[in-house]
Amino acid sequence: LFGCCFLSSASLDQQQRVSNATMRIQHVVMVRVDASKGATARRRNEQCSAAMSGAYGARRLCGLAAILFCGLSARNSFHFRCCQDFIQPSIGVGQSDRGPRSARTVEPAITTAQLAQRSLQPACRGRLGRRLMWTSGLVGIGSLQPQAEKTKSAEVERALGLANSMLYNPRRYRIFETSTKLYHDPQHRLLHENASLLSNMPDNCIFCLGEEHNHPMHHAAEFSLLKAMVSQSPQDLPVALGLEMFDGTLDHRSALKDFVFGSDNLEDLKRRTSWDQNWGWPIRHWAKVLNYAKVNQIRIIGLNCPTRVSDFVEGNGIDGLLGRPRFPEVDLLDSVHRHRFLKEQYGPTLAKAPSEQILSRAYQVQTLREEWMAEQAAIYAQRMGGGRLLCIMGRRHVAGRRGVPNRIHRRLGSESRWAAPHTIILQGAEWRSKDCDLPTVERHRLPGTDEADWVWYTEHKRGCSLD
C-alpha cells in the first residue's frame, strides 16, 4: 500500500516537473549568457537548482518518515488488516530462503490449513513485511528510481529541455533559397528521392551554418542536415563536422578523436575539453549531433580560438600577437563587417559605449575568433583535398558572409577544387496561422544573396530564457 502511494506520488511529480520548473525558473533571473564565459552558466545552474530544491526536499522528508514508520511497524509484527492478503504468501506457493517454489513439491501430508498457518509464522511474515515496507520507503524518497545524473542542475536542464520541446510545431520549418526566392520544405527537399536541395551541391564544399546556441529547433535542423549530407554524399567522399564549441588546439583535437574513434563518451569529452569553463551552454543541445558523428565515424574538428587567447586580446589588444608564427592572419579593415558587428552587439547603446578602445578590442576579439575558425576549416580542406565539411557556429559569424565564409574563401581562393562556402542562416520568424505553411516575412524584408544562400526559418525562441 505504501509502495503504491509513493510510486503514484513519484509519477505525479514526473508529470508536473516540467510545468513547475518553467514557472519557478522564469522568476529567478533573466540572464543573457556569454558563450565564452563559463561563470555565467555556472551561476545560472546554481540559481535554477535552488528554485527546484523545495519540492524535492518535501518529498524526501515524507519518504524518510515512511521508512521509519514502516520499519518499526514491520519489526513489531503489526500490519494493517488491509495489508494481510498482500503480505501473506499465497496458498499455492511455498516460501523458502531460496525463493518461491511450486506447491506441487510440497509433501501431500501437509494440509491446506497447516500450510496457511505456517505461512503466517512471525519469522516469515516479519522478513517479508520488512522487505516490502523498506522497499516502499525507498521508492518514496526516489532511491530506487533510475537516475542518469544525480545533480540538481541536470534535473533542471532536462526539465527545461522537455518544456521547450513541447512548445514548438515541428512542421514550421522552411528553407528560403535567396537565389530563386523560393521556399522549400526541408522534410521533403532534403530527402534524396524528392529532388534534394543537396543534389546540385559540388562535391568539395564547406557549409557554414549559423545558429542560435540555445534554440531547440535550430539543433534539430542541424541534425537533419547532417544526416542528409551523410546519406547523399558518395561513399568515397569524406564528410566532416566542424564545431565552434571546441577549440582548434591539440588537446581538444585529441579529445575529439578519442570520442569519435575511441571509447570515450560525452562525459569524457565534456571533462577533457573543459566544456563548462570554455563554452558554458548545456552539452545536451549538441548531444544528437555528437553521438551521430560517433556512431557514423564522422571526424569532428574544433574551430574556435582558445579562451585564454581571446581573453588576452580583450584586455590587451591584438597588436602584440599579429605576425607571430602559427597565428592566423587577421583582417581588421572591413568597415562593413565592423559596423554590422557593433550594431548587433551594442544596438542603441552604441553611443553610450565607455570608450573607443573597448569597442575596438571587442571587434578585435570577434574578428580573431572568425579568422581562427576560418583557418581551422581551411587547414582541414587543404589536408583532405576534397569532401564536405559542415561548420556549425553562431549566426553572427555567418550572416552577411563577411565573417567566417569570406575568410575561408580568401584562404582557399587559389584552390580551384573547392567551391565558395555555402552559407545557411537559422532564423526565427512569426507564424500567425496555426495551419500556415509559410513564415510571416514581408516581401521587402526577404533576404538577398548577400546575406546567405539559404535562410532556414523556424519559430522564434520561446519558453524559459535560461535554457
Coordinates of C-alpha atoms in Angstrom, one line a residue:
L1 CA 0.0 0.0 0.0
F2 CA 2.8 2.4 0.9
G3 CA 4.7 1.4 -2.2
C4 CA 1.7 2.2 -4.4
C5 CA 1.1 5.6 -2.7
F6 CA 4.7 6.8 -3.0
L7 CA 5.0 5.4 -6.5
S8 CA 2.0 7.4 -7.6
S9 CA 3.5 10.4 -5.9
A10 CA 6.6 9.9 -8.0
S11 CA 4.6 9.6 -11.2
L12 CA 2.7 12.8 -10.5
D13 CA 6.0 14.6 -9.7
Q14 CA 7.4 13.4 -13.0
Q15 CA 4.4 14.8 -14.9
Q16 CA 4.5 18.2 -13.0
R17 CA 8.2 18.7 -13.1
V18 CA 8.2 20.5 -16.4
S19 CA 5.5 22.9 -15.6
N20 CA 6.9 23.6 -12.1
A21 CA 10.4 24.1 -13.5
T22 CA 9.2 26.6 -16.1
M23 CA 7.0 28.6 -13.6
R24 CA 9.7 28.7 -11.0
I25 CA 12.7 29.4 -13.1
Q26 CA 11.1 32.2 -15.1
H27 CA 11.0 34.3 -11.9
V28 CA 14.6 33.5 -10.8
V29 CA 16.7 35.6 -13.2
M30 CA 16.9 36.7 -16.8
V31 CA 20.4 36.1 -18.0
R32 CA 21.9 36.5 -21.4
V33 CA 24.7 34.0 -21.4
D34 CA 28.0 34.9 -23.0
A35 CA 29.2 31.8 -24.8
S36 CA 32.8 32.5 -23.9
K37 CA 32.2 32.8 -20.2
G38 CA 31.6 29.7 -18.2
A39 CA 30.9 31.6 -14.9
T40 CA 27.5 32.9 -16.1
A41 CA 26.4 29.3 -16.9
R42 CA 27.6 28.0 -13.6
R43 CA 25.7 30.8 -11.8
R44 CA 22.6 30.0 -13.9
N45 CA 22.7 26.3 -12.8
E46 CA 23.1 27.2 -9.2
Q47 CA 20.0 29.5 -9.2
C48 CA 17.9 27.0 -11.1
S49 CA 18.9 24.3 -8.7
A50 CA 17.9 26.5 -5.7
A51 CA 14.5 27.1 -7.3
M52 CA 13.8 23.3 -7.6
S53 CA 15.1 22.2 -4.2
G54 CA 11.9 22.9 -2.2
A55 CA 9.7 20.3 -3.9
Y56 CA 12.4 17.6 -3.7
G57 CA 13.1 18.3 0.0
A58 CA 9.5 17.8 1.0
R59 CA 9.3 14.6 -0.9
R60 CA 12.4 13.2 0.8
L61 CA 11.1 14.1 4.2
C62 CA 7.9 12.3 3.6
G63 CA 9.8 9.3 2.3
L64 CA 12.1 9.2 5.4
A65 CA 9.1 9.4 7.7
A66 CA 7.6 6.4 5.7
I67 CA 10.8 4.4 6.2
L68 CA 10.8 4.9 10.0
F69 CA 7.1 4.2 10.4
C70 CA 7.0 1.2 8.1
G71 CA 10.3 -0.3 9.5
L72 CA 9.0 0.0 13.1
S73 CA 5.7 -1.5 12.1
A74 CA 7.3 -4.5 10.4
R75 CA 9.7 -5.0 13.4
N76 CA 6.7 -5.2 15.8
S77 CA 4.9 -7.7 13.5
F78 CA 2.0 -5.2 13.2
H79 CA 0.2 -4.7 9.9
F80 CA -3.0 -3.1 8.9
R81 CA -5.8 -5.5 8.2
C82 CA -5.9 -4.4 4.6
C83 CA -2.3 -5.5 4.1
Q84 CA -2.7 -9.0 5.3
D85 CA -3.7 -10.5 2.0
F86 CA -0.8 -8.8 0.3
I87 CA 1.8 -9.8 3.0
Q88 CA 0.6 -13.3 3.4
P89 CA 2.1 -15.8 0.9
S90 CA -0.3 -17.4 -1.5
I91 CA -1.7 -20.8 -0.6
G92 CA -0.3 -22.2 -3.9
V93 CA 3.3 -21.2 -3.3
G94 CA 5.7 -22.2 -0.6
Q95 CA 8.3 -19.8 0.5
S96 CA 11.9 -20.7 1.3
D97 CA 15.3 -19.0 1.6
R98 CA 16.0 -19.9 -2.0
G99 CA 12.9 -18.2 -3.4
P100 CA 9.4 -19.4 -4.4
R101 CA 8.8 -23.0 -5.4
S102 CA 5.8 -24.8 -6.8
A103 CA 3.1 -26.1 -4.5
R104 CA 3.3 -29.5 -6.2
T105 CA 6.7 -30.1 -4.5
V106 CA 5.1 -29.9 -1.0
E107 CA 4.5 -33.2 0.7
P108 CA 0.9 -34.4 0.5
A109 CA 0.8 -34.9 4.2
I110 CA 0.7 -31.2 4.8
T111 CA -2.9 -30.0 4.7
T112 CA -4.0 -26.7 3.3
A113 CA -4.9 -25.3 6.7
Q114 CA -1.4 -26.3 8.1
L115 CA 0.2 -24.6 5.1
A116 CA -1.7 -21.4 5.6
Q117 CA -0.9 -21.4 9.4
R118 CA 2.8 -22.0 8.6
S119 CA 2.8 -19.1 6.2
L120 CA 1.7 -16.8 9.0
Q121 CA 4.6 -17.6 11.3
P122 CA 6.3 -14.5 12.6
A123 CA 9.7 -15.2 11.1
C124 CA 8.4 -15.5 7.5
R125 CA 5.9 -12.7 7.9
G126 CA 8.3 -10.3 9.6
R127 CA 11.0 -11.0 7.0
L128 CA 8.7 -10.4 4.0
G129 CA 7.0 -7.5 5.7
R130 CA 10.2 -5.7 6.4
R131 CA 11.4 -6.2 2.8
L132 CA 8.1 -4.8 1.4
M133 CA 8.0 -1.8 3.8
W134 CA 11.6 -0.9 3.3
T135 CA 11.1 -1.0 -0.4
S136 CA 8.1 1.2 -0.1
G137 CA 10.1 3.8 1.8
L138 CA 13.0 3.7 -0.6
V139 CA 10.6 4.2 -3.5
G140 CA 9.1 7.1 -1.7
I141 CA 12.4 9.1 -1.5
G142 CA 13.3 8.1 -5.0
S143 CA 16.3 5.9 -4.1
L144 CA 15.1 3.0 -6.3
Q145 CA 14.3 5.2 -9.3
P146 CA 16.8 5.2 -12.2
Q147 CA 18.8 8.4 -12.4
A148 CA 21.1 9.2 -15.3
E149 CA 22.6 12.2 -13.5
K150 CA 22.2 12.9 -9.8
T151 CA 22.9 16.7 -9.8
K152 CA 20.0 19.1 -9.4
S153 CA 21.3 21.2 -12.3
A154 CA 21.0 18.2 -14.5
E155 CA 17.4 17.7 -13.4
V156 CA 16.6 21.3 -14.2
E157 CA 18.3 21.1 -17.6
R158 CA 16.2 18.0 -18.5
A159 CA 13.0 19.7 -17.4
L160 CA 13.8 22.8 -19.4
G161 CA 14.7 20.7 -22.4
L162 CA 11.4 18.8 -22.2
A163 CA 9.4 22.1 -21.7
N164 CA 11.0 23.7 -24.7
S165 CA 10.5 20.6 -26.9
M166 CA 6.8 20.8 -26.2
L167 CA 6.5 24.4 -27.3
Y168 CA 7.3 24.1 -31.0
N169 CA 5.4 23.0 -34.0
P170 CA 7.7 20.5 -35.9
R171 CA 6.1 21.5 -39.2
R172 CA 7.2 25.1 -39.1
Y173 CA 10.5 24.6 -41.0
R174 CA 11.0 26.4 -44.3
I175 CA 14.2 26.9 -46.3
F176 CA 14.2 30.2 -48.2
E177 CA 16.6 30.0 -51.2
T178 CA 17.8 33.5 -51.8
S179 CA 18.9 33.0 -55.4
T180 CA 15.5 31.8 -56.6
K181 CA 13.3 33.5 -53.9
L182 CA 11.5 30.1 -53.3
Y183 CA 10.5 28.4 -50.1
H184 CA 11.3 24.7 -49.6
D185 CA 10.0 22.2 -47.1
P186 CA 13.1 20.6 -45.6
Q187 CA 11.2 17.5 -44.5
H188 CA 10.8 16.7 -48.2
R189 CA 13.5 18.6 -50.1
L190 CA 16.4 17.1 -48.0
L191 CA 15.4 13.6 -49.0
H192 CA 17.3 12.0 -51.9
E193 CA 14.2 10.7 -53.6
N194 CA 12.5 14.1 -53.7
A195 CA 14.9 16.1 -55.8
S196 CA 17.1 17.0 -52.8
L197 CA 18.5 20.5 -52.5
L198 CA 21.9 18.9 -51.9
S199 CA 21.9 17.1 -55.2
N200 CA 23.3 20.1 -57.1
M201 CA 25.9 20.9 -54.5
P202 CA 29.6 20.5 -55.5
D203 CA 31.4 17.6 -54.0
N204 CA 34.1 19.7 -52.5
C205 CA 32.2 22.3 -50.4
I206 CA 32.2 23.8 -47.0
F207 CA 28.8 24.5 -45.4
C208 CA 28.8 27.4 -42.9
L209 CA 25.7 27.1 -40.7
G210 CA 24.8 29.9 -38.3
E211 CA 22.6 29.0 -35.3
E212 CA 21.2 30.4 -32.1
H213 CA 23.1 28.4 -29.5
N214 CA 20.1 27.8 -27.2
H215 CA 17.3 27.2 -29.8
P216 CA 15.9 23.6 -29.8
M217 CA 14.6 23.9 -33.4
H218 CA 17.9 25.0 -34.7
H219 CA 19.7 22.0 -33.2
A220 CA 17.0 19.7 -34.8
A221 CA 17.6 21.4 -38.1
E222 CA 21.4 20.8 -37.8
F223 CA 20.8 17.2 -37.1
S224 CA 18.6 16.7 -40.1
L225 CA 21.0 18.5 -42.4
L226 CA 24.0 16.4 -41.2
K227 CA 22.0 13.2 -41.8
A228 CA 21.1 14.3 -45.3
M229 CA 24.7 15.2 -46.1
V230 CA 25.9 11.8 -45.0
S231 CA 23.2 9.8 -46.8
Q232 CA 23.5 11.7 -50.0
S233 CA 27.3 12.0 -50.3
P234 CA 29.2 9.5 -52.4
Q235 CA 30.8 6.7 -50.4
D236 CA 34.3 7.8 -51.3
L237 CA 33.6 11.4 -50.4
P238 CA 34.6 12.2 -46.8
V239 CA 32.2 14.2 -44.6
A240 CA 33.4 16.0 -41.5
L241 CA 31.8 18.2 -38.8
G242 CA 33.3 21.5 -37.6
L243 CA 32.1 22.9 -34.3
E244 CA 32.7 26.3 -32.8
M245 CA 32.1 24.8 -29.4
F246 CA 35.5 23.2 -29.4
D247 CA 38.9 24.9 -29.7
G248 CA 41.3 24.3 -32.6
T249 CA 44.1 23.1 -30.2
L250 CA 46.0 19.9 -29.8
D251 CA 44.3 18.9 -26.5
H252 CA 40.8 19.4 -28.0
R253 CA 41.8 17.6 -31.2
S254 CA 42.9 14.6 -29.2
A255 CA 39.8 14.5 -27.1
L256 CA 37.5 14.7 -30.2
K257 CA 39.5 11.9 -31.9
D258 CA 39.2 9.6 -28.8
F259 CA 35.4 10.4 -28.7
V260 CA 34.7 9.6 -32.3
F261 CA 37.1 6.8 -32.9
G262 CA 37.7 5.6 -29.4
S263 CA 35.7 4.6 -26.3
D264 CA 35.2 8.0 -24.7
N265 CA 31.6 9.1 -24.1
L266 CA 30.1 12.6 -23.8
E267 CA 31.0 12.9 -20.2
D268 CA 34.7 12.2 -21.0
L269 CA 34.6 14.7 -23.9
K270 CA 33.0 17.3 -21.7
R271 CA 35.6 16.8 -19.0
R272 CA 38.7 16.7 -21.3
T273 CA 37.7 19.8 -23.1
S274 CA 36.6 21.8 -20.0
W275 CA 33.2 22.4 -21.6
D276 CA 31.6 24.3 -18.8
Q277 CA 34.6 26.7 -18.4
N278 CA 35.2 27.2 -22.2
W279 CA 31.7 27.1 -23.6
G280 CA 29.0 27.1 -20.9
W281 CA 25.9 26.1 -22.8
P282 CA 24.5 22.7 -21.8
I283 CA 26.1 20.0 -23.9
R284 CA 22.8 18.2 -24.4
H285 CA 22.0 20.8 -27.1
W286 CA 24.6 19.2 -29.4
A287 CA 24.3 15.6 -28.0
K288 CA 22.4 14.2 -31.0
V289 CA 24.9 15.7 -33.5
L290 CA 27.9 14.5 -31.5
N291 CA 26.5 11.0 -30.9
Y292 CA 25.5 10.7 -34.6
A293 CA 29.1 11.6 -35.6
K294 CA 30.5 9.0 -33.2
V295 CA 28.2 6.2 -34.5
N296 CA 29.0 7.0 -38.1
Q297 CA 32.7 7.7 -37.6
I298 CA 32.4 11.3 -38.8
R299 CA 35.5 13.3 -37.9
I300 CA 34.9 16.4 -35.7
I301 CA 37.1 19.5 -36.0
G302 CA 37.4 22.1 -33.2
L303 CA 37.2 25.5 -34.8
N304 CA 37.3 28.1 -32.1
C305 CA 40.0 30.3 -30.7
P306 CA 41.2 29.3 -27.2
T307 CA 39.6 31.3 -24.4
R308 CA 42.9 32.3 -23.0
V309 CA 43.9 33.9 -26.3
S310 CA 40.6 35.8 -26.7
D311 CA 40.7 37.0 -23.1
F312 CA 44.2 38.3 -23.6
V313 CA 43.2 40.3 -26.7
E314 CA 40.1 41.7 -24.9
G315 CA 42.4 43.0 -22.1
N316 CA 45.5 44.0 -24.0
G317 CA 44.6 44.3 -27.7
I318 CA 45.8 42.2 -30.6
D319 CA 48.8 44.3 -31.8
G320 CA 51.3 42.2 -29.9
L321 CA 50.1 38.9 -31.4
L322 CA 49.9 39.8 -35.1
G323 CA 52.6 38.3 -37.3
R324 CA 53.6 35.6 -34.8
P325 CA 54.2 32.1 -36.0
R326 CA 51.1 29.9 -36.3
F327 CA 48.9 32.9 -35.5
P328 CA 46.3 33.4 -38.2
E329 CA 46.2 36.4 -40.5
V330 CA 43.6 38.9 -39.1
D331 CA 41.9 41.4 -41.4
L332 CA 40.5 44.3 -39.3
L333 CA 40.0 46.7 -42.3
D334 CA 36.5 45.6 -43.3
S335 CA 34.4 48.6 -42.4
V336 CA 31.1 47.0 -43.3
H337 CA 31.8 44.0 -41.1
R338 CA 32.8 46.2 -38.2
H339 CA 29.7 48.4 -38.5
R340 CA 27.4 45.4 -38.5
F341 CA 29.1 43.8 -35.5
L342 CA 29.0 46.9 -33.4
K343 CA 25.3 47.5 -34.3
E344 CA 24.3 43.9 -33.4
Q345 CA 26.5 43.8 -30.3
Y346 CA 25.6 47.1 -28.7
G347 CA 22.5 48.2 -30.7
P348 CA 21.0 51.5 -29.4
T349 CA 23.6 51.7 -26.6
L350 CA 26.5 52.2 -29.1
A351 CA 26.5 55.9 -28.5
K352 CA 26.9 55.3 -24.7
A353 CA 29.8 52.9 -25.1
P354 CA 32.5 53.5 -22.5
S355 CA 35.4 54.2 -24.9
E356 CA 36.7 53.7 -28.4
Q357 CA 39.3 51.3 -27.0
I358 CA 36.7 49.0 -25.6
L359 CA 34.8 49.0 -28.9
S360 CA 38.0 48.4 -30.8
R361 CA 39.1 45.4 -28.7
A362 CA 35.6 43.9 -28.8
Y363 CA 35.8 43.9 -32.6
Q364 CA 39.3 42.5 -32.5
V365 CA 38.1 39.6 -30.4
Q366 CA 35.2 38.9 -32.7
T367 CA 37.4 39.1 -35.8
L368 CA 40.1 36.9 -34.2
R369 CA 37.6 34.2 -33.5
E370 CA 36.3 34.3 -37.0
E371 CA 39.8 34.2 -38.5
W372 CA 40.7 31.3 -36.3
M373 CA 37.6 29.3 -37.3
A374 CA 38.3 30.0 -41.0
E375 CA 41.9 28.9 -40.5
Q376 CA 41.0 25.6 -39.0
A377 CA 38.4 24.9 -41.7
A378 CA 40.9 25.8 -44.5
I379 CA 43.6 23.7 -43.0
Y380 CA 41.3 20.7 -42.9
A381 CA 40.2 21.3 -46.5
Q382 CA 43.8 21.6 -47.8
R383 CA 44.8 18.5 -45.9
M384 CA 41.9 16.3 -47.1
G385 CA 42.0 17.7 -50.7
G386 CA 38.2 17.2 -51.1
G387 CA 35.0 16.3 -49.4
R388 CA 32.2 18.1 -47.5
L389 CA 32.6 19.9 -44.2
L390 CA 29.6 21.2 -42.2
C391 CA 30.7 24.0 -39.8
I392 CA 28.3 24.9 -37.1
M393 CA 28.8 28.3 -35.3
G394 CA 26.9 31.3 -34.1
R395 CA 24.7 33.1 -36.6
R396 CA 26.6 36.4 -36.4
H397 CA 29.7 34.6 -37.7
V398 CA 27.8 33.6 -40.9
A399 CA 25.2 36.3 -41.6
G400 CA 26.3 38.7 -44.4
R401 CA 29.1 36.3 -45.4
R402 CA 31.8 38.7 -44.2
G403 CA 32.5 36.7 -41.0
V404 CA 33.8 33.2 -41.4
P405 CA 32.6 32.3 -45.0
N406 CA 34.6 35.1 -46.8
R407 CA 37.6 34.4 -44.7
I408 CA 37.6 30.7 -45.7
H409 CA 37.2 31.7 -49.3
R410 CA 40.1 34.1 -49.0
R411 CA 42.3 31.2 -47.9
L412 CA 41.0 28.7 -50.4
G413 CA 40.6 31.0 -53.4
S414 CA 43.6 29.6 -55.2
E415 CA 42.3 26.1 -54.6
S416 CA 40.2 25.6 -57.8
R417 CA 38.8 22.3 -56.5
W418 CA 37.0 23.9 -53.6
A419 CA 33.8 25.9 -54.3
A420 CA 32.9 29.0 -52.4
P421 CA 31.4 28.2 -48.9
H422 CA 27.7 27.6 -48.9
T423 CA 26.1 29.7 -46.2
I424 CA 23.0 28.8 -44.2
I425 CA 21.3 31.0 -41.5
L426 CA 18.8 29.6 -39.0
Q427 CA 16.4 32.4 -38.3
G428 CA 13.3 32.7 -36.1
A429 CA 10.1 34.1 -37.6
E430 CA 6.4 34.7 -36.9
W431 CA 3.9 32.1 -38.0
R432 CA 0.5 33.8 -37.4
S433 CA -1.9 31.0 -38.5
K434 CA -1.8 27.6 -36.8
D435 CA -2.0 25.8 -40.2
C436 CA 0.1 28.3 -42.2
D437 CA 2.9 26.7 -44.0
L438 CA 5.0 29.8 -44.6
P439 CA 6.6 32.3 -42.2
T440 CA 5.2 35.8 -42.0
V441 CA 8.0 37.8 -43.6
E442 CA 7.3 41.0 -45.5
R443 CA 8.4 40.8 -49.2
H444 CA 10.6 43.9 -48.9
R445 CA 12.4 42.3 -46.0
L446 CA 13.2 39.0 -47.6
P447 CA 17.0 38.4 -47.5
G448 CA 19.1 38.6 -50.6
T449 CA 22.1 36.6 -51.8
D450 CA 24.4 39.0 -50.0
E451 CA 23.0 37.7 -46.7
A452 CA 23.2 34.0 -47.2
D453 CA 22.5 31.2 -49.7
W454 CA 19.7 29.7 -47.5
V455 CA 17.7 31.2 -44.7
W456 CA 16.2 28.4 -42.7
Y457 CA 13.1 29.8 -41.0
T458 CA 11.9 28.3 -37.7
E459 CA 9.7 29.6 -34.9
H460 CA 11.1 32.2 -32.5
K461 CA 12.9 31.0 -29.4
R462 CA 10.4 30.8 -26.6
G463 CA 9.9 29.3 -23.2
C464 CA 12.4 29.6 -20.4
S465 CA 15.1 32.1 -21.3
L466 CA 17.7 30.4 -19.1
D467 CA 17.9 27.3 -21.3

